[in-house]
Coordinates of C-alpha atoms in Angstrom, one line a residue:
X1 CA 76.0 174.0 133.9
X2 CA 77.5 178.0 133.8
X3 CA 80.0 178.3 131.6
X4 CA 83.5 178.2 133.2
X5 CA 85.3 181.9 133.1
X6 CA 88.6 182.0 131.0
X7 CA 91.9 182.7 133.6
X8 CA 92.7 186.8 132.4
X9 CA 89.7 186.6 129.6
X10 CA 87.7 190.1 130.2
X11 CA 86.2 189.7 126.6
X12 CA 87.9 192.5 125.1
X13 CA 90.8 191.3 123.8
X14 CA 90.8 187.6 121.2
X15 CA 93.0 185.5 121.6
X16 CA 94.3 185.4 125.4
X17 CA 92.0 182.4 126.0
X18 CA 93.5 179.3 123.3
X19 CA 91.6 176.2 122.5
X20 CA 92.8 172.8 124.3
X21 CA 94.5 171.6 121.5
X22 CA 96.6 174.9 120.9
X23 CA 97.1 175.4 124.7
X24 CA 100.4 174.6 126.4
X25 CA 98.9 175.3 130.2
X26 CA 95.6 174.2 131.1
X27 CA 93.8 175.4 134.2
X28 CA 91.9 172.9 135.7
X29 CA 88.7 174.2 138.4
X30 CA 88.8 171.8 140.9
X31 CA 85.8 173.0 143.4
X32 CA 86.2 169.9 146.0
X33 CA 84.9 171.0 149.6
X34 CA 84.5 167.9 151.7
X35 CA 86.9 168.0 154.3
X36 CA 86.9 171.0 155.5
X37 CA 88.0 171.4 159.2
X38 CA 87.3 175.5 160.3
X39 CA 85.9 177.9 157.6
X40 CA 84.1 176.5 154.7
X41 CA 84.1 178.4 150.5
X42 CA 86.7 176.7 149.2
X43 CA 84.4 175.2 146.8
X44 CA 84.1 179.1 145.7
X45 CA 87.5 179.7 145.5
X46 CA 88.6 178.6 142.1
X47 CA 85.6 180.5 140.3
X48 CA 86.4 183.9 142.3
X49 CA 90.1 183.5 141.1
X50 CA 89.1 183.0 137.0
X51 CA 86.5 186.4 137.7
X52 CA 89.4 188.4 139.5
X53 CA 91.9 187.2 136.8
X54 CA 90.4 189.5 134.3
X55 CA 91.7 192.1 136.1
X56 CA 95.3 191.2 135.8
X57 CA 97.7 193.2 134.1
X58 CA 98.5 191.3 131.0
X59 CA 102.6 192.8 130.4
X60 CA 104.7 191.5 133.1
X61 CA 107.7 193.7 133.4
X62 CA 110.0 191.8 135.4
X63 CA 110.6 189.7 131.9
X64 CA 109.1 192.3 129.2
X65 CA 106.5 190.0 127.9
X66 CA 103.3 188.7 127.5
X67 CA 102.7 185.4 129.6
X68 CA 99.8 184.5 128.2
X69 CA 101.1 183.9 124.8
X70 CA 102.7 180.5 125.5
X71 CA 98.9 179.2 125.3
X72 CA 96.8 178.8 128.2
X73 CA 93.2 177.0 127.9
X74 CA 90.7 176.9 130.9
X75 CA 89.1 173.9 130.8
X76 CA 85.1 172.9 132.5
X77 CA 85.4 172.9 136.3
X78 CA 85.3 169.3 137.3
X79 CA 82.5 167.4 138.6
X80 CA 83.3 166.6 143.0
X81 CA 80.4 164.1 143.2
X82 CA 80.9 161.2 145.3
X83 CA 83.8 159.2 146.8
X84 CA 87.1 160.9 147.8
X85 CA 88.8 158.3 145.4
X86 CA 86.2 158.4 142.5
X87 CA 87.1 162.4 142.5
X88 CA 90.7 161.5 142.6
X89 CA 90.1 159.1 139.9
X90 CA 88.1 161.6 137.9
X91 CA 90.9 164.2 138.2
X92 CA 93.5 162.3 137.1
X93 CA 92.1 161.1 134.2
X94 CA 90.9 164.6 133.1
X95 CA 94.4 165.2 133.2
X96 CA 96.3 162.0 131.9
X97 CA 95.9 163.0 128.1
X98 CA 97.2 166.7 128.6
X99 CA 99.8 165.4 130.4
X100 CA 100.9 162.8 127.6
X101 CA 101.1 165.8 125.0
X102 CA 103.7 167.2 127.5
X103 CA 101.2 170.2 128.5
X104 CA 101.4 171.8 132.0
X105 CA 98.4 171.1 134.3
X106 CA 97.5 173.9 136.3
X107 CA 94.5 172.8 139.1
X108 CA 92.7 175.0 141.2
X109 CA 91.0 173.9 144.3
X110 CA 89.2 173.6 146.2
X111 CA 90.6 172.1 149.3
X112 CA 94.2 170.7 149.5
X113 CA 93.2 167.1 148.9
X114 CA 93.0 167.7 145.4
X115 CA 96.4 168.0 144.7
X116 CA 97.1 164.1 145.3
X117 CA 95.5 163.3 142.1
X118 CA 97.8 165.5 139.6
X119 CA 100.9 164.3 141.4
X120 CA 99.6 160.9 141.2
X121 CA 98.9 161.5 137.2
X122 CA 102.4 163.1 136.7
X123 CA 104.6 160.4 138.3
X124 CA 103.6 158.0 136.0
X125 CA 105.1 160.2 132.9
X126 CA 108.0 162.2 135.3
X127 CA 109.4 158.7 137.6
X128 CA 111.6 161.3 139.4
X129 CA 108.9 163.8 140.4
X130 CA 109.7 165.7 143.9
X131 CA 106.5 168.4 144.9
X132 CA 107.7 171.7 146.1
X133 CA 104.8 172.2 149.4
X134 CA 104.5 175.6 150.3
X135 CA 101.8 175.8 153.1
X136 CA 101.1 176.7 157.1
X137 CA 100.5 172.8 157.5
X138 CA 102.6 169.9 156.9
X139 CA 99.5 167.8 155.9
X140 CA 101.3 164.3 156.9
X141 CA 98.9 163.0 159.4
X142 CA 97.9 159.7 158.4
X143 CA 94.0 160.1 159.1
X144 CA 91.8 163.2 160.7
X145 CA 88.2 163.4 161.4
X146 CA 88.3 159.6 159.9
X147 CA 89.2 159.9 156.8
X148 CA 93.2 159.2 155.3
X149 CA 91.3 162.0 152.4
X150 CA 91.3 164.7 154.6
X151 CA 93.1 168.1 153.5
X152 CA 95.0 167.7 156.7
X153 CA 96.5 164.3 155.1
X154 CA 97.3 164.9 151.3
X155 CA 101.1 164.8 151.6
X156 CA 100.9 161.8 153.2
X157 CA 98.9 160.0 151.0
X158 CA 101.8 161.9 148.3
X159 CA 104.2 160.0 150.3
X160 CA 102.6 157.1 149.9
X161 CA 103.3 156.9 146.4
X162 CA 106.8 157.4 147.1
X163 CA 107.1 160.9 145.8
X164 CA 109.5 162.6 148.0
X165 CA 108.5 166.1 149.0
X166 CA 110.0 169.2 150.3
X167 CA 108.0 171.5 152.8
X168 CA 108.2 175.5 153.1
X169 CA 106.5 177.6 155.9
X170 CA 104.9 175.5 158.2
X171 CA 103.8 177.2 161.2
X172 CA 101.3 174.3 162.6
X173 CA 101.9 170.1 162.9
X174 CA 101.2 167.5 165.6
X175 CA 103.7 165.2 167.3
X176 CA 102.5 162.4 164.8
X177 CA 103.8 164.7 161.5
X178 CA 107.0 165.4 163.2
X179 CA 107.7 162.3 164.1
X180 CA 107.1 161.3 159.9
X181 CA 109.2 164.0 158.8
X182 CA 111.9 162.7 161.0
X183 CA 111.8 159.1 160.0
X184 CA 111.1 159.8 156.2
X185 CA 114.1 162.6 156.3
X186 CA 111.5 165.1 154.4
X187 CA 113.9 168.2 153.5
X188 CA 111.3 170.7 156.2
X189 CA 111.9 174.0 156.7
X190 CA 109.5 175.1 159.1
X191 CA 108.5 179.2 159.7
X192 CA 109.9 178.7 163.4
X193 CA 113.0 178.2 162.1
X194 CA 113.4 180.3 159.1
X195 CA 111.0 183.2 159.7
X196 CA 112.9 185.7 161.7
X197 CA 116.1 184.8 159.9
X198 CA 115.0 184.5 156.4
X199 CA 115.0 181.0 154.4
X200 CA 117.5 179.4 152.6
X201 CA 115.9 179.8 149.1
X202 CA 118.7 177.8 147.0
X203 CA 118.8 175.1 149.3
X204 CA 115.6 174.8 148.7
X205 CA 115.5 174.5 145.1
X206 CA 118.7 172.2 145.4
X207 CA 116.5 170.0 147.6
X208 CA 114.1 169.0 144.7
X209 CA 114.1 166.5 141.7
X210 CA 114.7 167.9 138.2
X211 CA 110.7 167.2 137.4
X212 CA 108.8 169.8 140.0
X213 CA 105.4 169.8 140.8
X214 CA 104.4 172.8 143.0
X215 CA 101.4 172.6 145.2
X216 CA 100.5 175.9 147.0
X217 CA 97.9 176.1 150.0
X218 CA 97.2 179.7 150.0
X219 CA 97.7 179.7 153.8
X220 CA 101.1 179.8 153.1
X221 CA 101.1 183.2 153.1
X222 CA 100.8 185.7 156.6
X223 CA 97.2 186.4 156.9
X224 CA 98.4 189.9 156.7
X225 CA 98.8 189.6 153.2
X226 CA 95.8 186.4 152.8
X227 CA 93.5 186.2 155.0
X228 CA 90.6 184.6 152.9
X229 CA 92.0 180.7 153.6
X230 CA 89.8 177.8 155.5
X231 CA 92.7 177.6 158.1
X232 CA 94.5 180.6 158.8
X233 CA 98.0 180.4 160.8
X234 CA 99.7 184.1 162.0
X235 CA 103.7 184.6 160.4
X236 CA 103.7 183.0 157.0
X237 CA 105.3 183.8 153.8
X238 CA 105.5 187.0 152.2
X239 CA 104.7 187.6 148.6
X240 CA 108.4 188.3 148.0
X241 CA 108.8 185.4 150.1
X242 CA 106.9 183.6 146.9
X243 CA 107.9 185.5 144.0
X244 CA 111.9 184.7 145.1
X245 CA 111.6 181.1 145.6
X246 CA 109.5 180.6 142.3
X247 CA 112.2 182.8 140.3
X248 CA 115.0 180.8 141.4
X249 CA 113.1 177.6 140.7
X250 CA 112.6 179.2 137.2
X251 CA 116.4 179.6 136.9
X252 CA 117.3 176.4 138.6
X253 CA 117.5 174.5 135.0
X254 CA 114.7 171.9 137.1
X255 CA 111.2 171.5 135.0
X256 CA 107.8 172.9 137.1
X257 CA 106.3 169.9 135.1
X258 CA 102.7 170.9 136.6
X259 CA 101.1 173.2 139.9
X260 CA 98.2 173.9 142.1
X261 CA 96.7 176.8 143.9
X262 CA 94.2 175.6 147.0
X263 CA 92.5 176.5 150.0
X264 CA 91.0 180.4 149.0
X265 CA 88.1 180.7 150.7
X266 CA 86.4 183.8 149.7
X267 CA 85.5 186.5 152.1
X268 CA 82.5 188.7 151.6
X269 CA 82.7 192.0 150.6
X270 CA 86.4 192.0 149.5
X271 CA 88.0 190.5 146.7
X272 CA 92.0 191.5 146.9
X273 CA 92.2 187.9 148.7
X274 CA 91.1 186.5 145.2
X275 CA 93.2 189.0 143.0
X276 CA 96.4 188.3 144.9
X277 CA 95.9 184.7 143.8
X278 CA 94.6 185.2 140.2
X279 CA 98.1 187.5 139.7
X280 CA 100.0 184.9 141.7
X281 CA 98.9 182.3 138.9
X282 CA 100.1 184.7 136.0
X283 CA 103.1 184.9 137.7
X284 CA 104.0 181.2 138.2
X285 CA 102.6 180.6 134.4
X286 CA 105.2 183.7 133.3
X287 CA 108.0 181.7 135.6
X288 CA 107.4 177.7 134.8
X289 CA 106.0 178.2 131.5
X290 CA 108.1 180.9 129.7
X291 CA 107.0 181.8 126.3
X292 CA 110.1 183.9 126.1
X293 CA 113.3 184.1 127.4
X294 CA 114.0 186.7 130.4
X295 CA 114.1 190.1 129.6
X296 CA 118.1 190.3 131.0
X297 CA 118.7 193.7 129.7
X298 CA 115.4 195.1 131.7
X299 CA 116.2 197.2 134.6
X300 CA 115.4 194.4 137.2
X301 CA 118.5 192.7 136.1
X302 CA 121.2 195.5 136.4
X303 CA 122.7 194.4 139.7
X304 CA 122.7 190.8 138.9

């Protein structure tokens, strides 16, 4: 099998890269394409975001430090052979053991199904665990193309296992989702709602749990901005739009106990699609998993 690329290792510098045991965040590839319902690549996606991470600025300047020194270890990109719930199986016990030590699973997919499988492996150790669901879709039917696996269904199998949920920038549902979001009173705040006016980031974060696990289908953002997603919807988030909600989560005094980043689906001959989420990444490491505290005498800070 090809050796898996390092998230931000361009083999210049030692010591960016950490072994497992010495890691504190672990990126997990997870290339599952099965249910894909428009364009396929997803199962590309997670291997074009580790190559374009080595082009990431290492400094970030909003805190005046070095992310990557709080330890972060890519591990072998997972085996997607077989049954929807023997991959679910197989992800979750990949991750069981990091989670025990109390590291921070990062997974990578692959398409948005995968993220049942670390939420389901994180409730067992986190019993109030809430997931932050950025995405154009709310993902709640109960079955599409005959399957309860589909991408199109992963929050509802999260609901399922009676994590409760909160839902950002949905452009797109069905009569059936509604309808669930109604009965199960899931905090939603849809783009046709909130997009003109602007969202209401701290109610929001006040929404969630104090154990957060963040799962982001890249078609959360305006194709403007990322285009390269299997199911692209017009008037999404901004990356402002992101890097606002994700710093006030930071602040919130709530623990990002674990995260995803799904549904790229690279596009030929262009690869900004794939940096925009390898530095997205670095900056939800340098927010959930600070290896330092913030930089409150930087500039970015004056008027706050």
């Amino acid at each position: 099998m090809k050796k898996t690329p390092q998230f931000l290792d361009d083999g210049s510098a030692p010591g960016i890269s950490v072994p497992l045991d010495r890691a504190r965040v672990i990126i997990l590839p997870v290339p599952l394409e099965e249910t894909v319902s428009y364009l396929p690549g997803t199962a590309s996606g997670p291997s074009k975001i580790l190559q374009a991470s080595a082009q990431v600025e290492l400094y970030d300047p909003e805190r005046g430090s070095y992310p990557y020194r709080v330890g972060i270890h890519t591990a072998p990109q997972l085996d997607c052979r077989g049954a929807p719930e023997k991959v679910m199986d197989r992800i979750a016990s990949t991750l069981a053991p990091w989670i025990a030590e109390d590291k921070v699973p990062v997974c990578l997919g692959g398409e948005h199904s995968v993220s049942f499988a670390p939420v389901r492996a994180l409730r067992e150790r986190y019993p109030d665990l809430s997931v932050l669901h950025l995405d154009a879709h709310a993902d709640l039917r109960d079955s599409y193309h005959g399957t309860k696996w589909s991408h199109a269904c992963v929050m509802r199998r999260v609901a399922d296992l009676g994590v409760p949920s909160v839902a950002v920038g949905i452009r797109s549902v069905c009569e059936e989702e509604i309808r669930f979001v109604r009965e199960s009173r899931i905090p939603f705040f849809p783009a046709w709602e909130h997009g003109e006016r602007g969202y209401p980031w701290e109610r929001v974060v006040r929404s969630l749990s104090d154990s957060v696990y963040v799962t982001l289908d890249l078609d959360a953002f305006d194709p403007s901005e990322m285009p390269a997603v299997g199911t692209p919807e017009p008037g999404g988030l901004s990356w402002f739009d992101a890097v606002k909600l994700f710093r006030l989560l930071a602040r919130s005094g709530k623990t990002v106990v674990g995260f995803d980043l799904v549904e790229l689906c690279p596009m030929a001959g262009t690869a900004f699609a794939e940096y925009l989420a390898a530095k997205l990444l670095y900056k939800m490491i340098s927010y959930f998993c600070p290896a330092e505290r913030w930089a409150r005498s930087s500039r970015i800070f004056a008027n706050e």
